[in-house]
Coordinates of C-alpha atoms in Angstrom, one line a residue:
M10 CA 22.6 1.4 -33.4
L11 CA 19.8 2.7 -30.8
S12 CA 20.0 0.4 -27.1
F13 CA 17.3 0.6 -25.7
N14 CA 17.1 -0.3 -21.7
R15 CA 13.7 -3.0 -20.7
L16 CA 11.4 -0.2 -19.5
Q17 CA 12.6 2.4 -22.6
L18 CA 11.5 -0.6 -25.0
I19 CA 7.9 -1.1 -23.1
L20 CA 7.2 2.5 -23.3
L21 CA 7.7 2.5 -26.9
L22 CA 5.7 -0.6 -27.9
R23 CA 3.4 1.4 -25.9
G24 CA 3.0 4.2 -27.6
V25 CA 5.2 6.7 -24.8
T26 CA 7.8 8.6 -27.1
N27 CA 9.1 11.1 -24.8
I28 CA 10.6 8.9 -22.2
N29 CA 13.8 11.0 -21.9
E30 CA 12.3 14.7 -21.5
N31 CA 13.0 16.7 -18.6
F32 CA 10.2 17.6 -16.7
S33 CA 12.3 20.2 -14.4
S34 CA 11.5 22.9 -16.2
V35 CA 8.1 25.3 -15.2
P36 CA 5.8 27.0 -18.2
L37 CA 6.3 30.1 -17.7
S38 CA 2.8 31.4 -18.1
L39 CA 1.9 29.3 -14.5
P40 CA 1.1 31.9 -11.8
P41 CA 3.3 32.1 -9.6
I42 CA 1.6 30.6 -6.9
M43 CA 1.2 27.1 -8.7
K44 CA 4.8 27.5 -9.8
K45 CA 5.4 26.4 -5.7
I46 CA 3.1 23.5 -6.0
R47 CA 4.7 19.6 -6.4
N48 CA 2.5 16.6 -6.0
F49 CA 3.6 13.2 -5.3
C50 CA 3.3 10.4 -3.9
I51 CA 5.9 7.3 -2.1
I52 CA 5.4 4.2 -4.4
A53 CA 7.4 0.9 -3.6
H54 CA 6.6 -2.6 -3.2
I55 CA 5.5 -4.2 0.5
D56 CA 8.1 -3.2 3.3
H57 CA 10.5 -1.6 1.9
G58 CA 9.5 1.5 4.5
K59 CA 7.4 4.0 2.6
S60 CA 5.3 5.1 5.5
T61 CA 8.6 5.5 8.0
L62 CA 10.0 7.8 4.9
A63 CA 6.8 9.6 5.5
D64 CA 7.4 10.5 8.6
R65 CA 11.0 11.5 8.9
L66 CA 9.7 14.1 5.8
L67 CA 7.0 15.2 7.7
E68 CA 9.0 15.5 10.9
H69 CA 11.7 17.3 8.8
T70 CA 10.2 20.3 8.3
H71 CA 7.9 20.1 10.9
T72 CA 4.6 19.9 9.9
I73 CA 3.3 17.6 13.0
G74 CA 4.6 18.6 16.3
A75 CA 7.2 16.8 18.8
R76 CA 3.8 15.9 20.6
D77 CA 1.7 14.4 17.7
M78 CA 4.6 12.3 16.3
Q79 CA 4.4 8.7 16.0
A80 CA 5.4 5.6 13.9
Q81 CA 3.3 5.3 10.5
V82 CA 1.8 8.6 11.7
L83 CA 0.2 8.8 8.3
D84 CA -1.5 5.4 9.6
D85 CA -4.3 6.5 10.9
M86 CA -6.3 3.0 11.3
D87 CA -6.0 0.0 14.4
L88 CA -5.7 -2.5 11.6
E89 CA -2.6 -0.7 9.6
R90 CA -0.8 -0.6 12.9
E91 CA -1.3 -4.2 13.9
K92 CA -0.8 -5.8 10.7
G93 CA 2.5 -3.3 10.1
I94 CA 1.4 -2.7 6.1
T95 CA -0.5 0.4 4.8
I96 CA -4.3 -0.2 3.1
K97 CA -5.5 3.1 2.9
S98 CA -3.4 6.1 0.9
H99 CA -3.0 9.4 3.3
A100 CA -2.9 12.7 1.7
I101 CA -1.4 15.7 4.1
Q102 CA 0.5 19.1 2.8
V103 CA 3.7 19.8 4.0
N104 CA 5.5 23.6 3.5
Y105 CA 8.8 23.3 2.5
K106 CA 11.2 26.9 2.2
M107 CA 14.7 26.7 -0.3
N108 CA 16.9 29.3 -1.4
G109 CA 14.4 31.1 0.6
E110 CA 11.3 30.4 -1.6
D111 CA 8.2 29.1 0.4
Y112 CA 6.8 25.5 -1.2
V113 CA 3.4 23.6 -0.9
L114 CA 4.3 20.2 -1.1
N115 CA 1.2 17.6 -1.1
L116 CA 2.7 14.5 0.0
I117 CA 0.7 10.8 -0.3
D118 CA 1.6 8.0 0.9
T119 CA 0.7 4.9 -0.8
P120 CA 0.0 0.6 -0.2
G121 CA 2.8 -1.7 -0.8
H122 CA 0.6 -4.7 -1.3
V123 CA -0.3 -6.4 -3.8
D124 CA -4.6 -6.4 -3.0
F125 CA -5.0 -2.5 -2.8
S126 CA -2.7 -1.8 -6.4
Y127 CA -6.5 0.3 -6.4
E128 CA -5.3 2.4 -4.2
V129 CA -1.7 3.3 -5.6
S130 CA -3.4 4.2 -9.4
R131 CA -6.0 6.8 -7.8
A132 CA -3.1 8.7 -5.9
L133 CA -1.1 8.7 -9.3
A134 CA -3.9 10.0 -11.0
A135 CA -3.7 13.3 -8.4
C136 CA 0.3 14.0 -8.5
E137 CA 3.1 14.5 -11.4
G138 CA 5.8 13.3 -9.1
A139 CA 6.2 9.9 -7.9
L140 CA 9.1 8.7 -5.5
L141 CA 9.9 5.4 -5.6
L142 CA 11.8 3.5 -2.9
V143 CA 13.5 0.3 -2.8
D144 CA 14.8 -1.5 -0.2
A145 CA 18.7 -1.7 0.4
S146 CA 18.9 -4.6 1.4
Q147 CA 16.1 -6.6 -1.2
G148 CA 16.4 -4.8 -4.3
I149 CA 13.6 -4.7 -6.7
Q150 CA 10.5 -6.7 -6.2
A151 CA 7.9 -7.8 -8.0
Q152 CA 5.4 -5.0 -6.7
T153 CA 8.3 -2.0 -7.1
I154 CA 7.9 -2.7 -10.8
S155 CA 4.4 -3.1 -10.8
N156 CA 3.9 0.2 -9.6
L157 CA 6.9 2.0 -11.2
Y158 CA 4.4 0.6 -14.6
L159 CA 1.3 2.6 -13.2
A160 CA 3.1 5.5 -12.3
I161 CA 4.4 6.0 -15.9
D162 CA 1.8 4.8 -17.4
N163 CA 0.3 8.3 -14.9
N164 CA 3.6 10.5 -17.1
L165 CA 5.0 10.8 -13.6
E166 CA 8.4 12.2 -13.3
I167 CA 10.4 9.3 -11.3
I168 CA 12.8 9.6 -8.7
P169 CA 14.4 6.8 -7.6
V170 CA 15.5 6.4 -3.9
I171 CA 17.5 3.5 -2.0
N172 CA 16.3 3.1 1.7
K173 CA 17.5 1.9 4.8
I174 CA 21.2 2.6 3.3
D175 CA 22.0 2.3 7.3
M176 CA 21.6 -1.8 7.6
D177 CA 24.0 -4.3 7.8
G178 CA 22.7 -5.7 4.6
A179 CA 22.8 -3.4 2.4
M180 CA 23.6 -3.8 -1.2
I181 CA 24.0 -0.2 -2.5
P182 CA 26.4 -0.9 -5.6
E183 CA 24.2 -4.0 -6.3
V184 CA 20.7 -2.2 -5.9
T185 CA 21.5 0.8 -7.7
D186 CA 22.6 -1.0 -10.9
Q187 CA 19.4 -2.8 -10.3
I188 CA 18.0 0.7 -10.7
V189 CA 19.7 1.8 -14.0
D190 CA 18.9 -1.1 -15.8
L191 CA 14.9 -1.2 -14.9
I192 CA 14.7 3.0 -15.5
G193 CA 17.9 3.6 -17.7
C194 CA 18.4 6.6 -14.9
K195 CA 22.2 8.1 -14.5
P196 CA 23.9 6.1 -11.4
E197 CA 23.9 10.5 -9.5
E198 CA 20.4 10.7 -10.3
I199 CA 19.9 8.1 -7.9
L200 CA 19.1 9.3 -4.2
L201 CA 20.4 7.3 -0.8
A202 CA 18.3 7.6 2.5
S203 CA 17.7 5.8 5.8
G204 CA 13.9 6.4 6.6
K205 CA 14.8 5.1 10.1
S206 CA 17.6 7.6 11.2
G207 CA 17.2 10.5 8.6
I208 CA 19.3 10.5 6.0
G209 CA 19.4 12.0 2.7
I210 CA 16.0 13.4 3.8
D211 CA 16.9 16.9 2.7
E212 CA 18.4 15.6 -0.3
I213 CA 14.9 14.2 -1.4
L214 CA 13.0 17.2 -0.2
Q215 CA 15.1 19.5 -2.8
A216 CA 15.0 16.7 -5.6
I217 CA 11.1 16.7 -5.2
V218 CA 11.0 20.9 -5.8
N219 CA 13.8 20.4 -8.4
R220 CA 12.8 17.3 -10.5
I221 CA 9.0 17.2 -10.1
P222 CA 6.9 19.6 -12.7
A223 CA 4.6 22.1 -11.1
P224 CA 1.2 21.3 -11.7
S225 CA -0.1 22.4 -15.5
G226 CA -3.4 23.7 -15.5
D227 CA -5.9 27.1 -16.4
P228 CA -6.9 29.0 -12.7
E229 CA -9.1 30.8 -14.9
A230 CA -11.1 28.1 -16.7
P231 CA -14.6 26.4 -15.3
L232 CA -13.5 24.6 -12.5
Q233 CA -12.6 20.8 -12.9
A234 CA -11.2 18.7 -10.2
L235 CA -10.6 14.8 -9.6
I236 CA -12.4 13.3 -6.7
F237 CA -9.9 10.9 -5.8
D238 CA -10.8 9.3 -2.2
S239 CA -14.1 10.3 0.6
V240 CA -14.7 9.7 3.7
F241 CA -18.1 9.0 6.0
N242 CA -18.0 11.3 9.2
S243 CA -21.1 10.5 11.3
F244 CA -21.6 14.3 12.8
R245 CA -20.9 16.1 9.2
G246 CA -21.6 13.3 6.3
V247 CA -18.8 12.9 3.3
I248 CA -15.5 14.7 3.0
I249 CA -14.7 14.6 -0.3
Y250 CA -10.4 14.5 -1.4
Y251 CA -10.3 16.1 -4.8
R252 CA -7.1 17.6 -7.1
I253 CA -8.2 20.7 -8.4
M254 CA -7.0 20.2 -12.5
N255 CA -8.5 23.5 -13.6
G256 CA -9.8 26.8 -11.9
T257 CA -10.1 27.7 -8.0
I258 CA -13.3 26.2 -5.7
T259 CA -14.5 29.0 -3.2
R260 CA -16.3 28.6 0.2
G261 CA -20.0 28.8 -0.5
Q262 CA -20.2 28.4 -4.2
K263 CA -22.6 25.6 -5.6
V264 CA -21.2 23.1 -7.1
K265 CA -22.4 20.3 -9.1
F266 CA -21.0 16.7 -9.6
I267 CA -20.7 15.2 -13.1
A268 CA -21.7 11.4 -12.8
T269 CA -24.5 12.5 -10.9
G270 CA -25.7 15.9 -12.1
Q271 CA -26.7 16.6 -8.4
E272 CA -25.3 20.0 -6.8
Y273 CA -24.6 20.5 -3.4
D274 CA -23.1 24.4 -2.0
A275 CA -19.5 23.8 -0.6
T276 CA -20.4 24.8 3.3
E277 CA -16.1 23.8 3.9
I278 CA -13.4 23.9 1.9
G279 CA -9.7 23.6 2.9
V280 CA -6.2 21.6 3.0
L281 CA -5.5 18.6 4.4
K282 CA -2.2 19.4 7.3
F283 CA -2.2 16.8 10.2
G284 CA -6.1 17.7 10.2
M285 CA -8.1 19.8 8.2
E286 CA -7.1 23.3 8.1
A287 CA -10.0 24.9 6.7
K288 CA -9.9 27.6 3.8
N289 CA -11.9 30.4 2.3
H290 CA -10.7 29.1 -1.6
V291 CA -8.0 26.1 -3.0
G292 CA -6.8 27.0 -6.3
C293 CA -5.5 25.1 -9.2
G294 CA -2.9 22.5 -8.9
D295 CA -4.0 21.9 -5.2
V296 CA -5.2 18.7 -3.3
G297 CA -7.7 19.8 -0.6
Y298 CA -11.2 18.6 1.0
I299 CA -15.1 19.4 0.6
I300 CA -17.8 19.5 2.9
T301 CA -21.2 19.9 1.3
G302 CA -23.4 18.1 3.8
I303 CA -23.9 14.7 2.0
K304 CA -25.8 12.5 4.2
N305 CA -26.3 9.4 0.8
A306 CA -23.2 7.5 0.5
K307 CA -24.9 6.8 -3.2
E308 CA -24.2 10.4 -4.3
V309 CA -20.2 10.8 -4.3
K310 CA -18.6 8.5 -6.8
V311 CA -14.3 8.6 -6.8
G312 CA -13.2 9.2 -9.9
D313 CA -16.1 11.7 -10.4
T314 CA -15.7 15.6 -11.0
L315 CA -16.3 18.1 -9.2
T316 CA -16.8 21.2 -10.9
S317 CA -19.4 24.6 -10.2
S318 CA -23.0 24.6 -11.2
G319 CA -23.8 25.5 -14.7
S320 CA -20.3 24.5 -15.8
M321 CA -20.1 23.3 -19.0
A322 CA -16.7 21.4 -17.9
E323 CA -16.0 18.0 -19.6
R324 CA -15.3 15.1 -16.6
I325 CA -11.6 14.2 -16.5
N326 CA -10.8 10.9 -17.3
G327 CA -9.0 9.6 -13.6
F328 CA -8.6 6.2 -13.6
E329 CA -10.0 2.5 -15.0
E330 CA -12.7 1.0 -12.8
V331 CA -12.4 -1.5 -10.5
K332 CA -12.4 -5.2 -11.2
P333 CA -12.8 -7.8 -8.5
M334 CA -10.9 -10.8 -9.1
V335 CA -12.2 -13.0 -5.2
F336 CA -15.9 -13.2 -4.8
A337 CA -17.3 -13.7 -1.1
G338 CA -20.8 -13.9 0.2
I339 CA -21.3 -11.4 3.4
F340 CA -24.0 -12.2 5.8
P341 CA -25.3 -10.7 8.6
V342 CA -25.5 -13.2 12.0
E343 CA -29.4 -11.8 12.9
T344 CA -31.0 -11.7 9.6
D345 CA -32.4 -8.4 11.4
A346 CA -29.7 -7.0 10.7
F347 CA -29.6 -6.7 7.2
E348 CA -30.8 -3.4 7.1
E349 CA -28.1 -1.9 9.4
L350 CA -25.1 -4.0 7.2
R351 CA -26.5 -2.3 4.0
D352 CA -25.9 1.2 5.3
C353 CA -22.1 -0.1 6.8
M354 CA -21.7 -1.2 3.6
E355 CA -22.3 1.7 1.8
K356 CA -20.7 4.0 4.6
L357 CA -17.5 1.7 3.7
Q358 CA -17.2 1.5 0.0
L359 CA -17.2 5.4 -0.1
N360 CA -14.0 4.7 1.4
D361 CA -12.7 1.3 -0.8
A362 CA -13.7 2.2 -3.5
S363 CA -12.5 -1.5 -5.0
L364 CA -15.4 -2.8 -3.0
T365 CA -17.8 -3.6 -5.0
F366 CA -21.1 -6.0 -4.1
E367 CA -24.9 -6.7 -4.3
L368 CA -27.8 -8.4 -3.2
E369 CA -27.7 -12.0 -2.2
T370 CA -30.2 -14.6 -0.9
S371 CA -29.2 -18.2 0.4
Q372 CA -30.8 -20.7 1.5
A373 CA -29.1 -21.5 4.9
L374 CA -28.2 -17.9 5.6
G375 CA -30.8 -15.6 4.5
F376 CA -29.9 -12.2 2.5
G377 CA -26.7 -10.7 2.3
F378 CA -24.3 -9.4 -0.2
R379 CA -22.2 -10.9 -2.8
C380 CA -18.6 -8.8 -2.4
G381 CA -16.4 -8.8 -5.1
F382 CA -12.7 -7.6 -4.0
L383 CA -9.1 -7.5 -5.0
G384 CA -7.8 -10.7 -3.2
L385 CA -7.7 -12.0 -0.2
L386 CA -6.0 -9.9 2.3
H387 CA -8.4 -7.2 1.1
M388 CA -11.0 -10.0 1.7
E389 CA -9.5 -10.5 4.9
I390 CA -9.0 -6.3 5.8
I391 CA -13.2 -5.9 5.1
Q392 CA -14.0 -8.2 7.3
E393 CA -13.2 -6.6 10.1
R394 CA -13.5 -2.8 9.2
L395 CA -17.4 -4.1 9.3
E396 CA -16.7 -5.5 12.8
R397 CA -14.1 -3.1 14.0
E398 CA -15.7 0.4 12.7
F399 CA -19.4 -0.7 12.1
N400 CA -19.8 -3.2 15.3
Q401 CA -21.1 -5.3 12.8
T402 CA -20.4 -9.1 13.2
V403 CA -20.9 -11.1 9.7
I404 CA -20.5 -14.5 8.5
T405 CA -18.2 -15.0 4.8
T406 CA -18.7 -17.7 3.1
V407 CA -16.1 -19.7 0.7
P408 CA -14.0 -17.4 -1.6
N409 CA -13.9 -18.2 -4.9
V410 CA -13.7 -16.3 -8.7
S411 CA -15.8 -15.1 -11.5
F412 CA -16.5 -18.1 -14.7
I413 CA -17.8 -17.4 -17.6
A414 CA -20.2 -20.1 -18.9
Y415 CA -22.0 -20.6 -22.1
T416 CA -25.3 -23.1 -22.7
T417 CA -25.8 -25.6 -25.5
K418 CA -28.1 -22.9 -26.7
G419 CA -25.5 -20.3 -27.4
E420 CA -25.9 -18.1 -24.4
K421 CA -23.1 -16.5 -22.2
I422 CA -23.8 -16.3 -18.4
D423 CA -21.5 -15.0 -15.7
V424 CA -21.0 -17.9 -13.2
N425 CA -19.8 -15.4 -9.5
N426 CA -21.3 -18.1 -7.2
P427 CA -21.9 -21.8 -7.1
A428 CA -25.4 -21.0 -7.6
E429 CA -25.6 -19.0 -10.5
M430 CA -23.7 -22.2 -12.1
P431 CA -26.4 -23.8 -15.4
D432 CA -27.3 -27.7 -15.1
A433 CA -24.9 -30.1 -16.5
T434 CA -27.1 -31.0 -19.3
K435 CA -27.7 -27.7 -20.4
L436 CA -23.8 -26.6 -20.1
D437 CA -21.4 -26.2 -23.3
S438 CA -18.4 -25.5 -22.0
I439 CA -16.5 -23.6 -19.2
E440 CA -13.8 -20.8 -19.1
E441 CA -12.3 -19.8 -16.1
P442 CA -10.2 -16.6 -15.9
F443 CA -5.9 -16.7 -16.2
I444 CA -3.7 -14.5 -14.5
K445 CA 0.2 -13.7 -15.6
A446 CA 2.1 -13.8 -12.2
Q447 CA 5.3 -12.5 -11.8
I448 CA 7.9 -13.7 -8.9
I449 CA 10.9 -12.8 -8.4
T450 CA 13.4 -14.9 -6.1
Q451 CA 16.8 -15.8 -5.2
S452 CA 18.0 -18.2 -7.5
E453 CA 18.2 -21.0 -4.4
Y454 CA 14.5 -21.6 -4.4
I455 CA 13.7 -21.6 -7.8
G456 CA 12.9 -25.6 -7.6
N457 CA 10.7 -25.1 -4.6
I458 CA 9.2 -22.3 -6.6
M459 CA 8.4 -24.6 -9.7
T460 CA 7.1 -27.1 -7.1
L461 CA 4.9 -25.0 -6.0
C462 CA 3.6 -23.4 -8.7
L463 CA 3.1 -26.4 -11.3
G464 CA 1.2 -28.1 -8.8
K465 CA -1.5 -25.0 -9.3
R466 CA -1.5 -25.7 -12.4
G467 CA 1.1 -23.3 -13.9
I468 CA 2.5 -23.1 -17.0
L469 CA 6.7 -21.6 -17.0
L470 CA 6.8 -18.9 -19.5
N471 CA 9.8 -17.3 -18.8
Q472 CA 13.3 -17.3 -16.5
S473 CA 15.6 -14.5 -16.7
Y474 CA 18.6 -14.0 -14.0
I475 CA 18.1 -9.8 -12.9
T476 CA 22.2 -10.9 -10.8
P477 CA 23.8 -13.6 -10.5
T478 CA 21.7 -14.2 -7.3
R479 CA 18.5 -13.1 -8.3
V480 CA 16.0 -14.3 -10.5
E481 CA 12.6 -13.4 -12.3
L482 CA 9.6 -16.3 -13.0
T483 CA 7.3 -15.8 -15.5
F484 CA 4.1 -17.9 -15.0
E485 CA 0.6 -18.5 -16.8
M486 CA -1.4 -19.8 -13.9
P487 CA -5.4 -19.9 -13.5
L488 CA -7.0 -17.7 -10.7
T489 CA -8.7 -20.1 -9.4
E490 CA -5.3 -21.7 -7.7
I491 CA -4.1 -18.5 -6.2
V492 CA -7.2 -16.9 -4.5
F493 CA -7.0 -19.3 -0.6
D494 CA -2.9 -20.1 0.4
F495 CA -0.9 -19.8 -3.2
Y496 CA 1.1 -16.4 -1.3
D497 CA 1.1 -18.0 1.8
K498 CA 2.8 -20.9 1.2
L499 CA 5.2 -18.9 -1.9
K500 CA 6.7 -17.2 1.6
S501 CA 7.2 -20.8 3.8
Q502 CA 8.5 -22.2 0.6
T503 CA 11.2 -19.5 -0.3
R504 CA 11.3 -18.5 3.9
G505 CA 9.8 -15.3 3.0
Y506 CA 13.0 -14.3 0.1
A507 CA 9.9 -14.3 -2.8
S508 CA 8.3 -11.2 -3.9
F509 CA 4.9 -11.9 -5.7
D510 CA 2.5 -10.1 -8.8
Y511 CA -0.1 -10.8 -11.3
H512 CA -2.3 -9.2 -13.0
P513 CA -5.1 -10.5 -15.4
I514 CA -4.6 -12.0 -18.9
G515 CA -8.0 -13.5 -20.0
Y516 CA -10.1 -16.3 -20.1
R517 CA -9.6 -19.8 -21.2
E518 CA -11.3 -23.4 -21.1
A519 CA -11.3 -25.2 -18.5
D520 CA -12.5 -28.5 -16.9
I521 CA -14.7 -26.6 -13.8
V522 CA -17.4 -29.1 -11.6
R523 CA -19.5 -27.7 -9.0
M524 CA -19.0 -29.3 -6.0
D525 CA -21.8 -29.4 -3.7
I526 CA -22.1 -30.2 0.6
L527 CA -24.5 -32.2 1.9
L528 CA -25.4 -32.3 5.4
N529 CA -27.8 -35.0 5.4
G530 CA -29.0 -35.1 1.9
D531 CA -29.4 -31.2 2.4
K532 CA -27.3 -29.3 0.0
V533 CA -25.7 -26.0 2.3
D534 CA -25.8 -23.5 -0.7
A535 CA -23.1 -21.2 1.5
L536 CA -20.5 -24.4 1.3
G537 CA -20.7 -24.9 -2.8
S538 CA -17.6 -24.5 -4.2
L539 CA -16.8 -23.9 -8.2
I540 CA -13.3 -26.3 -8.8
H541 CA -11.6 -28.4 -11.4
R542 CA -12.3 -31.9 -11.7
S543 CA -8.7 -33.4 -11.1
R544 CA -8.1 -31.2 -8.1
A545 CA -12.4 -32.4 -6.7
Q546 CA -11.8 -35.4 -4.9
D547 CA -8.5 -34.4 -2.7
F548 CA -10.4 -31.4 -1.9
G549 CA -13.6 -32.8 -1.1
R550 CA -12.7 -35.9 1.5
K551 CA -10.2 -33.0 3.1
L552 CA -13.4 -31.0 3.2
C553 CA -15.7 -33.4 4.6
E554 CA -12.5 -34.6 7.1
K555 CA -12.7 -31.0 8.5
L556 CA -16.0 -29.8 8.8
K557 CA -16.4 -33.5 11.3
E558 CA -13.6 -32.0 13.5
L559 CA -16.0 -28.6 13.4
L560 CA -20.0 -29.7 13.6
T561 CA -21.3 -30.4 17.4
K562 CA -22.8 -33.9 17.7
Q563 CA -26.8 -34.1 17.9
Q564 CA -29.0 -36.7 19.3
F565 CA -29.0 -37.9 15.6
Q566 CA -26.5 -39.1 13.2
I567 CA -25.0 -36.8 10.3
A568 CA -23.7 -37.2 7.0
I569 CA -20.9 -34.9 5.5
Q570 CA -21.2 -35.3 2.3
A571 CA -19.1 -34.2 -0.9
A572 CA -20.9 -34.4 -4.8
I573 CA -20.8 -32.8 -8.3
G574 CA -24.6 -33.9 -9.3
A575 CA -25.1 -36.5 -8.2
K576 CA -22.1 -38.5 -7.6
V577 CA -20.9 -38.4 -4.0
I578 CA -17.2 -37.7 -4.0
A579 CA -16.6 -38.0 -0.5
R580 CA -18.0 -39.2 2.6
E581 CA -17.4 -38.2 6.5
N582 CA -19.8 -39.4 9.4
I583 CA -20.4 -37.8 12.6
S584 CA -22.1 -40.8 15.2
A585 CA -25.2 -39.4 16.9
M586 CA -24.7 -38.8 21.1
R587 CA -25.9 -42.2 22.9
K588 CA -27.8 -41.8 25.8
D589 CA -27.9 -44.8 28.0
V590 CA -32.0 -45.1 28.6
T591 CA -31.3 -48.3 30.5
A592 CA -29.4 -47.3 33.0
K593 CA -33.3 -47.2 34.9
C594 CA -34.0 -51.5 35.2
Y595 CA -31.2 -53.4 36.7
G596 CA -32.0 -56.6 36.9
G597 CA -35.3 -58.1 34.8
D598 CA -36.1 -59.6 31.1
I599 CA -33.9 -58.4 28.4
S600 CA -37.3 -58.2 26.5
R601 CA -37.6 -54.6 28.6
K602 CA -33.7 -53.4 27.9
R603 CA -34.9 -54.2 24.2
K604 CA -37.6 -52.3 24.3
L605 CA -36.2 -49.5 25.3
L606 CA -33.7 -49.0 22.7
E607 CA -36.2 -50.1 19.8
K608 CA -38.1 -46.9 21.7
Q609 CA -34.9 -44.7 21.1
K610 CA -34.1 -45.9 17.8
E611 CA -37.4 -44.7 16.6
G612 CA -37.3 -41.4 18.6
K613 CA -33.3 -41.0 16.6
K614 CA -35.3 -42.2 13.6
R615 CA -37.8 -39.4 13.6
M616 CA -35.0 -36.8 14.8
R617 CA -33.5 -36.9 12.0
Q618 CA -35.9 -36.3 9.8
I619 CA -37.1 -32.7 12.0
G620 CA -33.4 -31.8 13.4
N621 CA -31.4 -28.6 12.5
I622 CA -27.9 -29.2 12.1
D623 CA -26.0 -25.4 13.2
V624 CA -23.3 -24.4 11.0
P625 CA -20.6 -22.3 12.8
Q626 CA -18.7 -18.9 10.9
E627 CA -15.3 -21.7 11.5
A628 CA -16.7 -24.5 9.5
F629 CA -17.1 -21.3 6.2
L630 CA -13.7 -20.2 6.5
A631 CA -12.3 -24.0 7.0
V632 CA -12.3 -24.1 3.1
L633 CA -9.5 -21.2 3.7
K634 CA -7.5 -23.3 5.9
L635 CA -7.1 -26.7 4.0
D636 CA -3.5 -27.8 3.3

């Protein structure tokens, strides 16, 4: 009787039959230069030591001099260093000598957070192999499994590495068993390493050369290069990163982008060392950059294919289009800065292809953009990058997910914004997106996670023990419920010992309502939200209380109301600032004081009709801070 491990079973169901195929043999027909190239990336769960291991590989091969060496050397953003996470994939070329032969290794360091999985998928499309890192003290986590499946879908050779083996809490035998159970490899194929102290770096480099296949492709064929990233430089225009699948590219050659049909001269080409190193030509199977003098960000699309002018080469099916999970409005603080913000968004989208945006107008905030993000951390990073890299001060509205509404006339409407929700009298039904969530944790925290997920309208599908102390829980949950604070609460409920990963599974009918916030009877459209009816009253009351703290007092009373349609479900009042108009009346008849108070009362009534209420940026973010 045949026995399959968990991963093999999944692959067979997906139609992949060559599970145990050995990729280490290089086809004899390859040119000698291509036989010496290896393209690989490092994938792992967040904080399992990808960037530290990349540092040691670069240090060991003398790719970076001692003067330039620093921790997280490939993470060139201030944000990445401050938060200790990788946000962008980073490519670099390494020269390695083994058995008297010179090899060229193209390394791509990838992010680990679930919000940046699109970066990982783009990096995988440019590689033939992957180092799968597992922390010796934490074992296999949810994102480890997710990234592994991405690599398998791209037919990559997997080299499992147990990292941080020199830590006090290292559980090498247990983690080895977990990897053997997941991948189906032999225990001796798993490498032991420490990115911090440099243990096992030589063995990893030898395994990359011996196990990862050389790139296949025909150097004589017409040029076909997959664009996997790009960046905007204010002096040189758009710099494009690509992986050549077929053919070669030469400096001065006329190249064409298949998606746009535009043609340009290859002003400069080269490979990605610690900086950009110009070359006269880049060969088949290599990773490099090209500068053509493009100034307009719209003319370059990540995932497009670069080919030579006049060539009939077909577009490469690199990676799928991004699907935003969370939507929010981004508006300039000064309405005059709208055009400048549009330029900045286009340049940022060039560097982060997972950002999508379209024009939106708001009664309260004027012109801005409706943006799609992969998650709440992604949204926070985009806002930070706009402020730091482009000096743009922006207001971000309440984030929400995309719904599908069906009207009584049978029309289907995509609702990305509370303002797009059809009137209740015309609405037949509404569907919300559901996700399949995978949580891996220690068995002692099962009760806390159950309480949290069931309270978020989750449905428990499966509970299985990976080891006697580690359990994997699978839930179906509405995406709306995990958008705000789910990840933070999960970490606090489990003292950080839980990992979380999810993927969409479609839409289901739900009782979703539009909740509006009214200030003195006027709707503030930027504070409106789409929420499940059972949670609306509690959420509305908390939001009104929070707004009462944040809005400044005026000389007239402010009524803060949360309403569903015409029905008010929560209310708070901010009392008016009182000026003592009777201070000048000392002695005399009481009617003089009464007359002044009546006059003040009339003035306040008139002021309330024409007075403006300024809503600070903190109020729009208050929703995220609600417990």
